[in-house]
Coordinates of C-alpha atoms in Angstrom, one line a residue:
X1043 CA 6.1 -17.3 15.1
X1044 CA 6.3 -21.0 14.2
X1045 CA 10.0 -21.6 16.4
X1046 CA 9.1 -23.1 19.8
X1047 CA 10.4 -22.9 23.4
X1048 CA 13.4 -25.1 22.5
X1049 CA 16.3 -26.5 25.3
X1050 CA 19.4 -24.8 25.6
X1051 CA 21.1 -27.2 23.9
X1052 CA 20.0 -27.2 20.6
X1053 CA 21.0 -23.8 20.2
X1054 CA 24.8 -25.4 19.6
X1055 CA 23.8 -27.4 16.9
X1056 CA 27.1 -27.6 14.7
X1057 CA 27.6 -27.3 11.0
X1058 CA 27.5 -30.5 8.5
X1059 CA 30.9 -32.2 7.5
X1060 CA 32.5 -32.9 4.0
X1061 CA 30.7 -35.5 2.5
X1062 CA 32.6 -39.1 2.6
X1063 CA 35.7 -39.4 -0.5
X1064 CA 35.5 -35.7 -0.9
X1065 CA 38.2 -33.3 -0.4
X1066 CA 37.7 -31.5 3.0
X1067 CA 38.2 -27.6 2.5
X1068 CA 37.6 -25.0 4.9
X1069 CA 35.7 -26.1 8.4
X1070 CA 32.6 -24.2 8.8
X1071 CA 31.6 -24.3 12.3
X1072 CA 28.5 -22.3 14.2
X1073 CA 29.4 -18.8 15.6
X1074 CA 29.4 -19.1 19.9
X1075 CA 26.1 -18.1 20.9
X1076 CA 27.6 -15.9 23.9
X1077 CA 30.1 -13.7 24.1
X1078 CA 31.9 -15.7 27.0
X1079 CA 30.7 -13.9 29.7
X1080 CA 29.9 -15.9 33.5
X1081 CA 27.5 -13.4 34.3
X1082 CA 24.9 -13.7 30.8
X1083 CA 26.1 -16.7 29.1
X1084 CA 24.0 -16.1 26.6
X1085 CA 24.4 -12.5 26.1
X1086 CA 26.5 -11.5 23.0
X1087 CA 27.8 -13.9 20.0
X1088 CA 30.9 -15.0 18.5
X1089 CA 32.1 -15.9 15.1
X1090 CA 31.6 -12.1 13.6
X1091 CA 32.1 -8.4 14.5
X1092 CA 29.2 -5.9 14.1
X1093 CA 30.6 -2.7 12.1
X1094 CA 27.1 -0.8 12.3
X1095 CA 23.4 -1.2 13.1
X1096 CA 21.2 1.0 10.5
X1097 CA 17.8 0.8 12.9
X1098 CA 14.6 1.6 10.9
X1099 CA 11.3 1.5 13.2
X1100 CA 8.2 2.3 13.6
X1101 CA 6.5 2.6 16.6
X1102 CA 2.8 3.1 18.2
X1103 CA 2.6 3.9 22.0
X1104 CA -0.5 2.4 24.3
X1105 CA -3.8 4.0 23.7
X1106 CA -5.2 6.3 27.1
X1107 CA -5.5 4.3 30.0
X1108 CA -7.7 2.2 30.5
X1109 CA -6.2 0.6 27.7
X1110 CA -3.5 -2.1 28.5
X1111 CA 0.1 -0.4 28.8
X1112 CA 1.7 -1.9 25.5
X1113 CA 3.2 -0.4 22.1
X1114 CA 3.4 -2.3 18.2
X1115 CA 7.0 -1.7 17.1
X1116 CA 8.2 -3.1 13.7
X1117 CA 11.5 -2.6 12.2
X1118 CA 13.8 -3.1 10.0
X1119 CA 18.1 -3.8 11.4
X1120 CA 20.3 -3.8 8.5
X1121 CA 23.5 -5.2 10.1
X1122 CA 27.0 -5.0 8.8
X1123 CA 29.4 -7.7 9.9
X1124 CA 32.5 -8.8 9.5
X1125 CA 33.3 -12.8 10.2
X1126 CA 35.7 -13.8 12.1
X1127 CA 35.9 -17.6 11.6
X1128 CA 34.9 -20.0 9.2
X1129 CA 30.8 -19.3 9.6
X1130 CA 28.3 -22.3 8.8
X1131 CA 25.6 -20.3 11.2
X1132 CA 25.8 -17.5 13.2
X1133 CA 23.6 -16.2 16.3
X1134 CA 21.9 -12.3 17.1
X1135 CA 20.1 -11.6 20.7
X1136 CA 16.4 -10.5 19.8
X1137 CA 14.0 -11.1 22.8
X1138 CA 10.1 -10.7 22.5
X1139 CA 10.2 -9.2 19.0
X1140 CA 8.7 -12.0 16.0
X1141 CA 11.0 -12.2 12.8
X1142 CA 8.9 -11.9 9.3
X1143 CA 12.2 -12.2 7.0
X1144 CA 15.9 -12.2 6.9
X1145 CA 18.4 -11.9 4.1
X1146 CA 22.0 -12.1 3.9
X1147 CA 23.8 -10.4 1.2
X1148 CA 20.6 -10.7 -0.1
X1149 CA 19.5 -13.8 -0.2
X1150 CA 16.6 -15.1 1.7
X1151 CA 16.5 -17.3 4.6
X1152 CA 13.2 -19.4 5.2
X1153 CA 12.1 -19.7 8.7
X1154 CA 12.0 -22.9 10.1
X1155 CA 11.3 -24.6 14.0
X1156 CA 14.6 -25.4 16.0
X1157 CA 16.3 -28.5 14.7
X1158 CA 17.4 -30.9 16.6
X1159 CA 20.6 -31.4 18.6
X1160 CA 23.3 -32.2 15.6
X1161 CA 20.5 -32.3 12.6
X1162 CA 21.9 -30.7 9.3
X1163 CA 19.7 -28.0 7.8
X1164 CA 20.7 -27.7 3.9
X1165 CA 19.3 -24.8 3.1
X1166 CA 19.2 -21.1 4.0
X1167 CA 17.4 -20.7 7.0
X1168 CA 16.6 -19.0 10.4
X1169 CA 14.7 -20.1 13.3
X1170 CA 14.3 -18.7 16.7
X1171 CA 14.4 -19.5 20.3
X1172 CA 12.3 -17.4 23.3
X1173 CA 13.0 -19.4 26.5
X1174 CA 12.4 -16.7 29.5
X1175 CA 12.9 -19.0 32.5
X1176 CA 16.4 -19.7 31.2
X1177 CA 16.9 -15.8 29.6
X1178 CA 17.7 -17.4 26.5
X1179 CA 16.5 -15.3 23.3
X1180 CA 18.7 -16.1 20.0
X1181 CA 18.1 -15.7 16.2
X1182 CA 20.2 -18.3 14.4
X1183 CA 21.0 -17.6 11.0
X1184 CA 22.2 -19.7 8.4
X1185 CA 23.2 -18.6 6.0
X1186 CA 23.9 -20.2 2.2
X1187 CA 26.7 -20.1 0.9
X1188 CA 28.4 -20.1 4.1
X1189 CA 30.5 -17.1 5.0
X1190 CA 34.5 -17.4 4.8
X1191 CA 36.4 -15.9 7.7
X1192 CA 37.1 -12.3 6.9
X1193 CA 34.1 -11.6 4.7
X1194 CA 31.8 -9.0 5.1
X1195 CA 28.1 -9.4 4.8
X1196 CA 24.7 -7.4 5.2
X1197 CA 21.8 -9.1 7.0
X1198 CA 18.4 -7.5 7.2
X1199 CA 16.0 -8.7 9.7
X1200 CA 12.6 -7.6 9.5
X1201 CA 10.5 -8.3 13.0
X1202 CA 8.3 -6.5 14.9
X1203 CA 6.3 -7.2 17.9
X1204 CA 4.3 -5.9 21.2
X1205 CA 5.8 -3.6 23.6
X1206 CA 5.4 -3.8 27.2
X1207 CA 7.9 -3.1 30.1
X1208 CA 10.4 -5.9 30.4
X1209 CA 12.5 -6.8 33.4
X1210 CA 16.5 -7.6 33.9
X1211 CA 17.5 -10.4 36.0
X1212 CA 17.2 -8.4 39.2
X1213 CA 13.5 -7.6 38.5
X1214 CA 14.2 -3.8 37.3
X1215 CA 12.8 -2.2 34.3
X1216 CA 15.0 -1.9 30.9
X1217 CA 15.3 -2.0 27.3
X1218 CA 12.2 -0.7 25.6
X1219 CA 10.0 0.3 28.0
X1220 CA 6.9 1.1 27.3
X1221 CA 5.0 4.9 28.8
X1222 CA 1.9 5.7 28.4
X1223 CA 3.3 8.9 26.1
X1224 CA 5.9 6.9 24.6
X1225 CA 9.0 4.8 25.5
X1226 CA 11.7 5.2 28.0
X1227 CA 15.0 2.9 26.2
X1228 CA 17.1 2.7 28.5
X1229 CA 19.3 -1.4 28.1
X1230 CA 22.4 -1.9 31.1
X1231 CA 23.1 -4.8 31.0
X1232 CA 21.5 -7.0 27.9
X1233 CA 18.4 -5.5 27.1
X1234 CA 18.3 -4.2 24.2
X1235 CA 18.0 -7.1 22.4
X1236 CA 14.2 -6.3 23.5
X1237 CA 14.0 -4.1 20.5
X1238 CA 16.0 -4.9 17.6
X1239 CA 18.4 -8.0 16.6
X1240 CA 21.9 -7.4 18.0
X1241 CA 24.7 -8.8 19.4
X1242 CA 23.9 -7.2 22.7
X1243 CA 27.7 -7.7 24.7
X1244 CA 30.1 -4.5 25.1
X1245 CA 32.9 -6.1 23.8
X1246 CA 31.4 -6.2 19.8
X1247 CA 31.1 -2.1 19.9
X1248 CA 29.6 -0.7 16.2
X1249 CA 28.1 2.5 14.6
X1250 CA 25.2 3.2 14.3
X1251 CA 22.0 5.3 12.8
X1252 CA 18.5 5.7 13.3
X1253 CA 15.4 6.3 11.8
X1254 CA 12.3 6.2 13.8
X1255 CA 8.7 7.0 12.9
X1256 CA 6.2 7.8 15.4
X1257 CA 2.7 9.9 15.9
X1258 CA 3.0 12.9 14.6
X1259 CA 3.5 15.1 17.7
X1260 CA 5.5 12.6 19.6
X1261 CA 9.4 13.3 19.7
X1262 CA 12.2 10.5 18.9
X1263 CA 15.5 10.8 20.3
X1264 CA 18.7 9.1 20.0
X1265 CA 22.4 8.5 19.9
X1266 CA 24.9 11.3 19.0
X1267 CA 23.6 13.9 16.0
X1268 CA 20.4 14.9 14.3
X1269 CA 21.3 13.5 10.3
X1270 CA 18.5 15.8 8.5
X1271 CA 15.5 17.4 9.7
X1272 CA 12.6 15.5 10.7
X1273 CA 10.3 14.2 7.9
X1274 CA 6.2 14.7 8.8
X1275 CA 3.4 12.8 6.6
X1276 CA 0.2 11.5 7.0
X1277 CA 0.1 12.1 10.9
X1278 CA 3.7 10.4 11.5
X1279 CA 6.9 12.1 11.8
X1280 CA 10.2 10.4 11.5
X1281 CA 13.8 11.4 13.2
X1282 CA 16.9 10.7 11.7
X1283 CA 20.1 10.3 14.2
X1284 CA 23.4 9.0 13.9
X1285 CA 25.8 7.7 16.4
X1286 CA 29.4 7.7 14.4
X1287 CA 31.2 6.8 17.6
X1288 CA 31.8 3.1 18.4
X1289 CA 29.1 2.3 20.6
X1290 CA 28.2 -0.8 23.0
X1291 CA 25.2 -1.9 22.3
X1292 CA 23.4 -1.4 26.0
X1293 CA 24.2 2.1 25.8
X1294 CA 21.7 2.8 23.0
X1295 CA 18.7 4.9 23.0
X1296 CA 15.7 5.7 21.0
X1297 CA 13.5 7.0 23.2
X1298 CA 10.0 8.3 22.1
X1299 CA 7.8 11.4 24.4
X1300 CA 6.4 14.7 24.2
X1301 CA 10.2 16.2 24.8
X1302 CA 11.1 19.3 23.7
X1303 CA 14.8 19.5 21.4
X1304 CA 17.1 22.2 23.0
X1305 CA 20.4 22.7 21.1
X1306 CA 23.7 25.0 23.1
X1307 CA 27.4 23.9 22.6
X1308 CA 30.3 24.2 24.7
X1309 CA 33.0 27.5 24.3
X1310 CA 34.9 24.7 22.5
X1311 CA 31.9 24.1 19.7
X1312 CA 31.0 20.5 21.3
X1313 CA 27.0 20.2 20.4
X1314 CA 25.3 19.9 23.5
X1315 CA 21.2 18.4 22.7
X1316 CA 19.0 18.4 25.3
X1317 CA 15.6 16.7 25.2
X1318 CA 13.3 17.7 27.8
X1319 CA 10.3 16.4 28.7
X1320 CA 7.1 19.0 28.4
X1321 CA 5.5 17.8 31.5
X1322 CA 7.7 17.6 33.8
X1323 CA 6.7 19.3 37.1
X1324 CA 7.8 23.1 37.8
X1325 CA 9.9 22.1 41.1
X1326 CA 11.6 19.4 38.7
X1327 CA 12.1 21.6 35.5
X1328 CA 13.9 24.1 37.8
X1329 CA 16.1 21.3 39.2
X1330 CA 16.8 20.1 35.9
X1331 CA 17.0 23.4 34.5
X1332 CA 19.6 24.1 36.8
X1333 CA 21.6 21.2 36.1
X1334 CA 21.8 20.7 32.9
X1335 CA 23.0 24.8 32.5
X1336 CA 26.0 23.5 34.1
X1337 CA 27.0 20.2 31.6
X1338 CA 29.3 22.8 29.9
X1339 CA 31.7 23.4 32.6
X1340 CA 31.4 19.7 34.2
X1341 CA 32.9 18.6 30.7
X1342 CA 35.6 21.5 30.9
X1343 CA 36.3 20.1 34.5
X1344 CA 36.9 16.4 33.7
X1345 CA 38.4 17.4 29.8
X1346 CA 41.1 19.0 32.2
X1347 CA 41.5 15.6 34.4
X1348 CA 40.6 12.8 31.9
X1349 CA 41.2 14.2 28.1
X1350 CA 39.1 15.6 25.7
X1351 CA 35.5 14.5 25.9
X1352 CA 35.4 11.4 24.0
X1353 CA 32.1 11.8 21.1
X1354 CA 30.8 13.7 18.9
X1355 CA 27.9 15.4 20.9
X1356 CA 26.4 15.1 24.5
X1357 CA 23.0 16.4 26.7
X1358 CA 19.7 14.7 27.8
X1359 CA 16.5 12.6 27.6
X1360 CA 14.2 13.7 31.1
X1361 CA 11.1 11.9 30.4
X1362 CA 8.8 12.7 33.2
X1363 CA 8.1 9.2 33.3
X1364 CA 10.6 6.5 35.3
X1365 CA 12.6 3.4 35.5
X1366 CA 14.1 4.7 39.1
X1367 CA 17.3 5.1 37.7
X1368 CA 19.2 7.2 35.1
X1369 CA 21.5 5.5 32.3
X1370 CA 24.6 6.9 31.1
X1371 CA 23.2 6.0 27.1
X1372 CA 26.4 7.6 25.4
X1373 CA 26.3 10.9 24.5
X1374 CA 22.6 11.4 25.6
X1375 CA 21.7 9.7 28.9
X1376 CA 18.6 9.6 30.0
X1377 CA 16.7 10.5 33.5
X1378 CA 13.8 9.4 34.9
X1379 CA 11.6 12.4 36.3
X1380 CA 14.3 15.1 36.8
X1381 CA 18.1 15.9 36.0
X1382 CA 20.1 16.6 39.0
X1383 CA 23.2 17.9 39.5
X1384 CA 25.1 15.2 41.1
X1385 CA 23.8 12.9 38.7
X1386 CA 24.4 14.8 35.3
X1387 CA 28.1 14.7 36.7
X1388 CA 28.0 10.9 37.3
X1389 CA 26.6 10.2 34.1
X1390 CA 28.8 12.8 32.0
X1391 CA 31.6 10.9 33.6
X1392 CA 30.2 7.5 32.2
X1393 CA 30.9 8.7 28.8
X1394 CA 34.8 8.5 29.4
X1395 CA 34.3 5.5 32.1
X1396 CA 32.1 2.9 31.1
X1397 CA 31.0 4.1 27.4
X1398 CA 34.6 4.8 25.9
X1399 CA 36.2 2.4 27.9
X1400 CA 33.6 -0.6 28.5
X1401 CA 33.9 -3.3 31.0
X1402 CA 35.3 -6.0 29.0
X1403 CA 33.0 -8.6 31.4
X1404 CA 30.3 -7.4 34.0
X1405 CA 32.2 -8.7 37.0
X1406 CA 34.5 -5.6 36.1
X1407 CA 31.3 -3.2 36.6
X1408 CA 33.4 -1.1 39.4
X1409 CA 35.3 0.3 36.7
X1410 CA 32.0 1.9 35.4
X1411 CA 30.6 3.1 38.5
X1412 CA 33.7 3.4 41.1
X1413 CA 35.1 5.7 38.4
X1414 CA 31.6 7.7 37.7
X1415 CA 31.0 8.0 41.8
X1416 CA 34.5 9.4 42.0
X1417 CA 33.9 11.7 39.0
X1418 CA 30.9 12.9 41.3
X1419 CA 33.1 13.3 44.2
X1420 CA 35.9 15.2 42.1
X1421 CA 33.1 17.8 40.5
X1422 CA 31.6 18.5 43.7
X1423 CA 34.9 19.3 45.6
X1424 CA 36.1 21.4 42.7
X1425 CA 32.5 23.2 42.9
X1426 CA 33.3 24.0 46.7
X1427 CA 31.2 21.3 47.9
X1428 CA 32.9 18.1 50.3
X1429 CA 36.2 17.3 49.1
X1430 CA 37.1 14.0 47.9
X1431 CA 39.3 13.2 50.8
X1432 CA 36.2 13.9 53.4
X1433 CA 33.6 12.0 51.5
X1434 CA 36.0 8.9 51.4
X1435 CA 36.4 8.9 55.1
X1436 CA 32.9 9.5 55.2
X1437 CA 32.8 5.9 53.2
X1438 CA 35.7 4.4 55.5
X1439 CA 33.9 4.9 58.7
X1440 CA 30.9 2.5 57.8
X1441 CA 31.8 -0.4 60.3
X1442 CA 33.9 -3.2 59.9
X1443 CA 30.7 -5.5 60.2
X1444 CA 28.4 -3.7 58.6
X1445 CA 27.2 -5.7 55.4
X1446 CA 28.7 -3.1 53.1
X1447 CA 31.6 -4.6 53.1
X1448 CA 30.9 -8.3 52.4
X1449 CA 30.1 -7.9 49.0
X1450 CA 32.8 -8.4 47.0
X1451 CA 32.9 -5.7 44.3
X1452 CA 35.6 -7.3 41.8
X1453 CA 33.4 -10.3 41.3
X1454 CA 29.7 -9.3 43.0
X1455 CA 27.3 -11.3 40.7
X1456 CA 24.9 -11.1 38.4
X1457 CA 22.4 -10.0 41.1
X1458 CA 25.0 -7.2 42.5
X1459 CA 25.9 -5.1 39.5
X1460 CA 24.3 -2.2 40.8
X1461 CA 24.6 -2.5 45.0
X1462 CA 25.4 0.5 46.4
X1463 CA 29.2 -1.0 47.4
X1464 CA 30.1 -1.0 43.6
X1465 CA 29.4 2.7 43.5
X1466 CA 30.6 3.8 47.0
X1467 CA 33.2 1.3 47.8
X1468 CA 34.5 1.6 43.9
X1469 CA 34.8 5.2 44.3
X1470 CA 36.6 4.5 47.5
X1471 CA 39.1 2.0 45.7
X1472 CA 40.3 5.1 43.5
X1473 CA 40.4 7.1 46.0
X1474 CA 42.9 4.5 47.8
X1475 CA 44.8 4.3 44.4
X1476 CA 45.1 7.8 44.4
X1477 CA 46.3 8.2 47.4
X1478 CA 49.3 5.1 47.4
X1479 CA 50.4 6.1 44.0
X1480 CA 49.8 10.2 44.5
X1481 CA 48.1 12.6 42.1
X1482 CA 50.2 12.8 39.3
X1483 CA 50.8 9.4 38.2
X1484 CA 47.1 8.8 39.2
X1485 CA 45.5 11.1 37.0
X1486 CA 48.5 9.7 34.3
X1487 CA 46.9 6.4 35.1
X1488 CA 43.1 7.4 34.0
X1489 CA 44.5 9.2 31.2
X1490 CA 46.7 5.8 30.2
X1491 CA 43.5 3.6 30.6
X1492 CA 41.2 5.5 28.5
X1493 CA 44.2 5.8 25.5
X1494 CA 44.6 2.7 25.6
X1495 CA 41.3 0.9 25.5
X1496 CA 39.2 4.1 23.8
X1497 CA 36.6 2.8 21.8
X1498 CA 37.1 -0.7 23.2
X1499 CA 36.8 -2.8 26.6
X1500 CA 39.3 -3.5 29.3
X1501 CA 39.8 -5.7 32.7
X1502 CA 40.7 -5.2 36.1
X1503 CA 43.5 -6.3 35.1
X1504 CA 44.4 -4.5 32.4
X1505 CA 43.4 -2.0 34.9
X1506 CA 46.0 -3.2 37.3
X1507 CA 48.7 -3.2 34.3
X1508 CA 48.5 0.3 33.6
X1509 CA 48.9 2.1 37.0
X1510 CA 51.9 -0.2 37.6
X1511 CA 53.2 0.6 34.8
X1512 CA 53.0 4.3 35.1
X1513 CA 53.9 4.4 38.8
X1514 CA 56.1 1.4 38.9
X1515 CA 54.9 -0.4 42.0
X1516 CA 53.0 -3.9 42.0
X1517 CA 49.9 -3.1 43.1
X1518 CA 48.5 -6.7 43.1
X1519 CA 47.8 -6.7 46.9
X1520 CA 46.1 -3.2 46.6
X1521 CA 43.5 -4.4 43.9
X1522 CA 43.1 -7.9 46.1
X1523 CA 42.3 -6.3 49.3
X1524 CA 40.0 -3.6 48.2
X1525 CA 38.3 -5.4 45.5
X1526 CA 37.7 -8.3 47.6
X1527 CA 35.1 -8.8 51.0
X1528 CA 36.1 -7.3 54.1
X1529 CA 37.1 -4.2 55.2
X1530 CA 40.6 -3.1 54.5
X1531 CA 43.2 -2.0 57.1
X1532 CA 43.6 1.9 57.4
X1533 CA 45.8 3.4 55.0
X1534 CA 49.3 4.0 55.5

C-alpha cells in the first residue's frame, strides 16, 4: 500500500472551486466521512446510499498449527450507489484489507498517498487511510467526472489482504475472524469493514449477494438463500447466496467451516437452513439439536405477537469454534460452540428487533437487546417456563445500590453496548411499558414500530412517539426514568 498513517484531518479535505471569471455551476463538496454517530464517528459515510453489495471472495484459512493463525482473502465489492448530494469525493470503511484498483462507472482511479489538508487532486484517484489508535480506516474515492446528486454509479474495489482475529473497541473479537478451519464473521457494531469496502453504519441498509470460493471441502455460508448450487474445480468450491432483504451492514455473514447444510421449512413454507458445524461435541450437538428443532414454533409464537416474520429465510451457523457470543446476522445468526434454546429465541427475535428495525444510533442499542431479552422472557413463559411478570421482579429486586443500576442504558457508551443492564434492564423497561399502557395497546405498539420503520432504523424517540400515539398518554417521564441511572420507584 503506498497511503500512509495520515491525521484525522486530512480525511475532510474538500473539493476544488470554480476557477476565477468562470461561471459557478453545481457545488461539488466531499461525502461526510461518518455517518453522524457520537459513538463511531467514523463509522458509516454520507453523500450516497448503498442499493447492494455484490461480494466476490476468495479465501485461504491458516495452515495446521504451528503455523501462525491468519487467512489471504481477496475480493472483489461491486457497489451500487445512489448520491445524495453534489459528490466531488466520496468515503467507504475498509480496515486491514490493501486496495489493488477501483473503478467508477468504469473508469479507473489511480492510487495516490493522502493529500494534504485542502490540496486539490485533479484527477481520478483513491487513497487510503489505516490509523488504528484513532479507529479510523476510510477509502476515499474520487471520482472524475464528479457525480451529480441523484445519479447512480457502480464502483468496483478490488483489495485483498491477511486475515487474523480483529478486536472492537471493548477488546472482543469481530468481523472476519480467523479459525483454524475457517472463519467465524460475525460484525456488531463496525466490523465488517474488516472484510470488504462498505459503508459499515445501520442506517445505509442495501441488498446484497455473495460468492465465495474456498478449499474444496470447506463450507461457505451466508445471508438469506442458496442462488445456484455450489460450483467445485480444481480443489476450490464456490457458494453462491443472496440476501434480497435490506440488510445493515453489521449483520452480514460469510462464514467459512467444515458445517454441514440442513434444509426444513416452517408449516407456512418459510425456508429454514441450518449450518452445523461437523465437530461439534456430542453433549453440544444434542443441545443444539434440540434447539434448533424448535425455531419453527418460536417464529409461529412471535409471528402471532409481532407480525409475520420479516425475510425471506432463517436457521444457523454453529461453528464449534468461538467469539463468546452469538450474533443475530439476519436470517442466519451465528453461535459460537452450541445453539441453545434460550438463545435461538433471543436471536430469532433480533430479526424483527434490531435487523428489521435497526437502531438508528448505537446509544439506542436497548431497542435491540431490551426487546430480544423480552422476546426470551415471552417464549419461555408461553413454553411453561417463568412467566414474564416473575422474571421482571426477579430483575426489580437487584438492590437499589447495586451497580446495575448506574449505568444508564438510553445513553451507556461506546464501552457499554453490551453490559448486561442493556439486556436485563431493557427487557425490564418493556416490561414496565407493558404493564402502564396494558397488553393490547402494547403488543399494538411493537407491531406500530416494526410497520413503521421495517427495513429502516428508528430512535428512542420515535420509540416514544408510537406508544403514545397508540395508547394516548405522554409517556416522556416513563422513558426518562427507566432509561436513565437509578433505580426506579415501584410501579403503581
Amino acid at each position: 500500500m503506498t497511503a500512509a498513517v495520515l491525521a484525522i484531518g486530512a480525511l475532510g479535505a474538500t473539493g476544488a472551486a470554480a476557477a476565477p471569471g468562470k461561471p459557478s455551476g453545481p457545488k461539488y463538496t466531499a461525502g461526510a466521512e461518518g455517518a453522524g454517530d457520537p459513538y463511531f464517528p467514523f463509522s458509516g459515510n454520507g453523500g450516497y446510499d448503498v442499493q447492494h453489495y455484490d461480494l466476490d471472495i476468495r479465501y485461504t484459512p491458516p495452515a495446521a498449527a504451528p503455523a501462525p493463525l491468519e487467512g489471504e482473502l481477496v475480493g472483489i465489492a461491486t457497489i451500487d450507489l445512489v448520491a445524495t448530494q453534489n459528490l466531488d469525493r466520496f468515503n467507504l470503511d475498509l480496515r486491514g484489507m490493501d486496495v489493488s484498483s477501483l473503478t467508477v462507472d468504469g473508469k479507473p482511479a489511480a492510487e495516490i498517498a493522502p493529500p494534504a489538508v485542502g490540496a486539490e487532486v485533479e484527477d481520478a484517484a483513491y487513497w487510503q487511510v489505516q490509523d488504528d489508535e484513532a479507529r479510523v480506516w476510510e477509502l476515499t474515492v474520487q471520482p472524475r467526472p464528479k457525480i451529480k446528486a441523484g445519479q447512480s454509479v457502480q464502483v468496483v474495489v478490488e483489495y485483498g489482504g491477511t486475515t487474523t482475529q480483529p478486536e472492537d473497541i471493548e477488546g472482543a473479537l469481530y468481523g472476519w475472524v480467523t479459525m483454524r478451519d475457517g472463519a467465524m464473521v460475525v460484525s456488531e457494531p463496525e466490523g465488517s469493514m474488516t472484510w470488504y469496502p462498505v459503508s459499515d453504519h445501520q442506517t445505509d441498509k442495501a441488498t446484497y449477494s455473495f460468492e465465495i470460493t474456498v478449499p474444496a471441502g470447506k463450507v461457505a455460508v451466508a445471508n438469506g438463500l442458496p442462488a445456484r448450487d455450489p460450483v467445485t474445480e480444481d480443489d476450490w468450491t464456490t457458494w453462491f447466496w443472496d440476501a434480497p432483504d435490506e440488510q445493515a451492514s453489521y449483520l452480514t455473514t460469510a462464514s467459512v467451516g467444515d458445517f454441514e447444510l440442513r434444509e426444513s421449512e416452517t408449516s407456512d413454507g418459510l425456508p429454514i437452513i441450518d449450518a452445523v458445524d461437523a465437530n461439534l461435541t456430542p453433549a453440544r450437538l444434542v443441545t443444539t439439536n434440540a434447539s434448533l428443532a424448535r425455531q419453527p414454533e418460536m417464529i409461529e409464537f412471535y409471528e402471532s405477537k409481532f407480525g409475520a416474520y420479516p425475510f425471506v429465510a432463517f436457521g444457523s451457523i454453529v461453528d464449534d469454534d468461538t467469539v463468546f457470543y452469538a450474533l443475530e446476522t439476519q436470517t442466519r445468526p451465528v453461535y459460537s460452540r452450541q445453539a441453545s434454546e434460550g438463545t435461538v429465541a433471543h436471536e430469532l427475535a433480533h430479526q424483527w428487533f434490531g435487523d428489521a428495525v435497526s437502531p438508528e444510533r448505537w446509544r439506542d442499542i436497548w431497542l435491540n437487546e431490551g426487546w430480544a431479552t423480552y422476546a426470551e422472557w415471552l417464549w419461555d413463559e408461553e413454553d411453561g417456563g417463568a412467566t414474564a411478570q416473575e422474571l421482571f421482579d426477579e430483575v426489580y429486586s437487584i438492590p437499589a445500590d447495586d451497580e446495575f443500576w448506574e449505568l444508564e442504558i438510553g445513553d451507556p457508551g461506546p464501552l457499554g453496548l453490551f453490559q448486561a443492564p442493556v439486556y436485563d434492564r431493557g427487557a425490564a423497561t418493556l416490561h414496565a411499558l407493558r404493564l402502564k399502557v396494558g397488553d393490547e395497546k402494547f403488543f399494538e405498539g411493537a407491531q406500530l414500530w416494526l410497520e413503521r420503520y421495517d427495513d429502516s432504523t428508528g430512535s428512542a424517540d420515535d420509540f416514544e412517539a408510537a406508544y403514545e400515539e397508540v395508547s394516548g398518554t405522554n409517556l416522556d417521564e416513563f422513558f426518562d426514568v427507566w432509561l436513565g441511572e437509578g433505580k426506579p420507584d415501584p410501579l403503581p
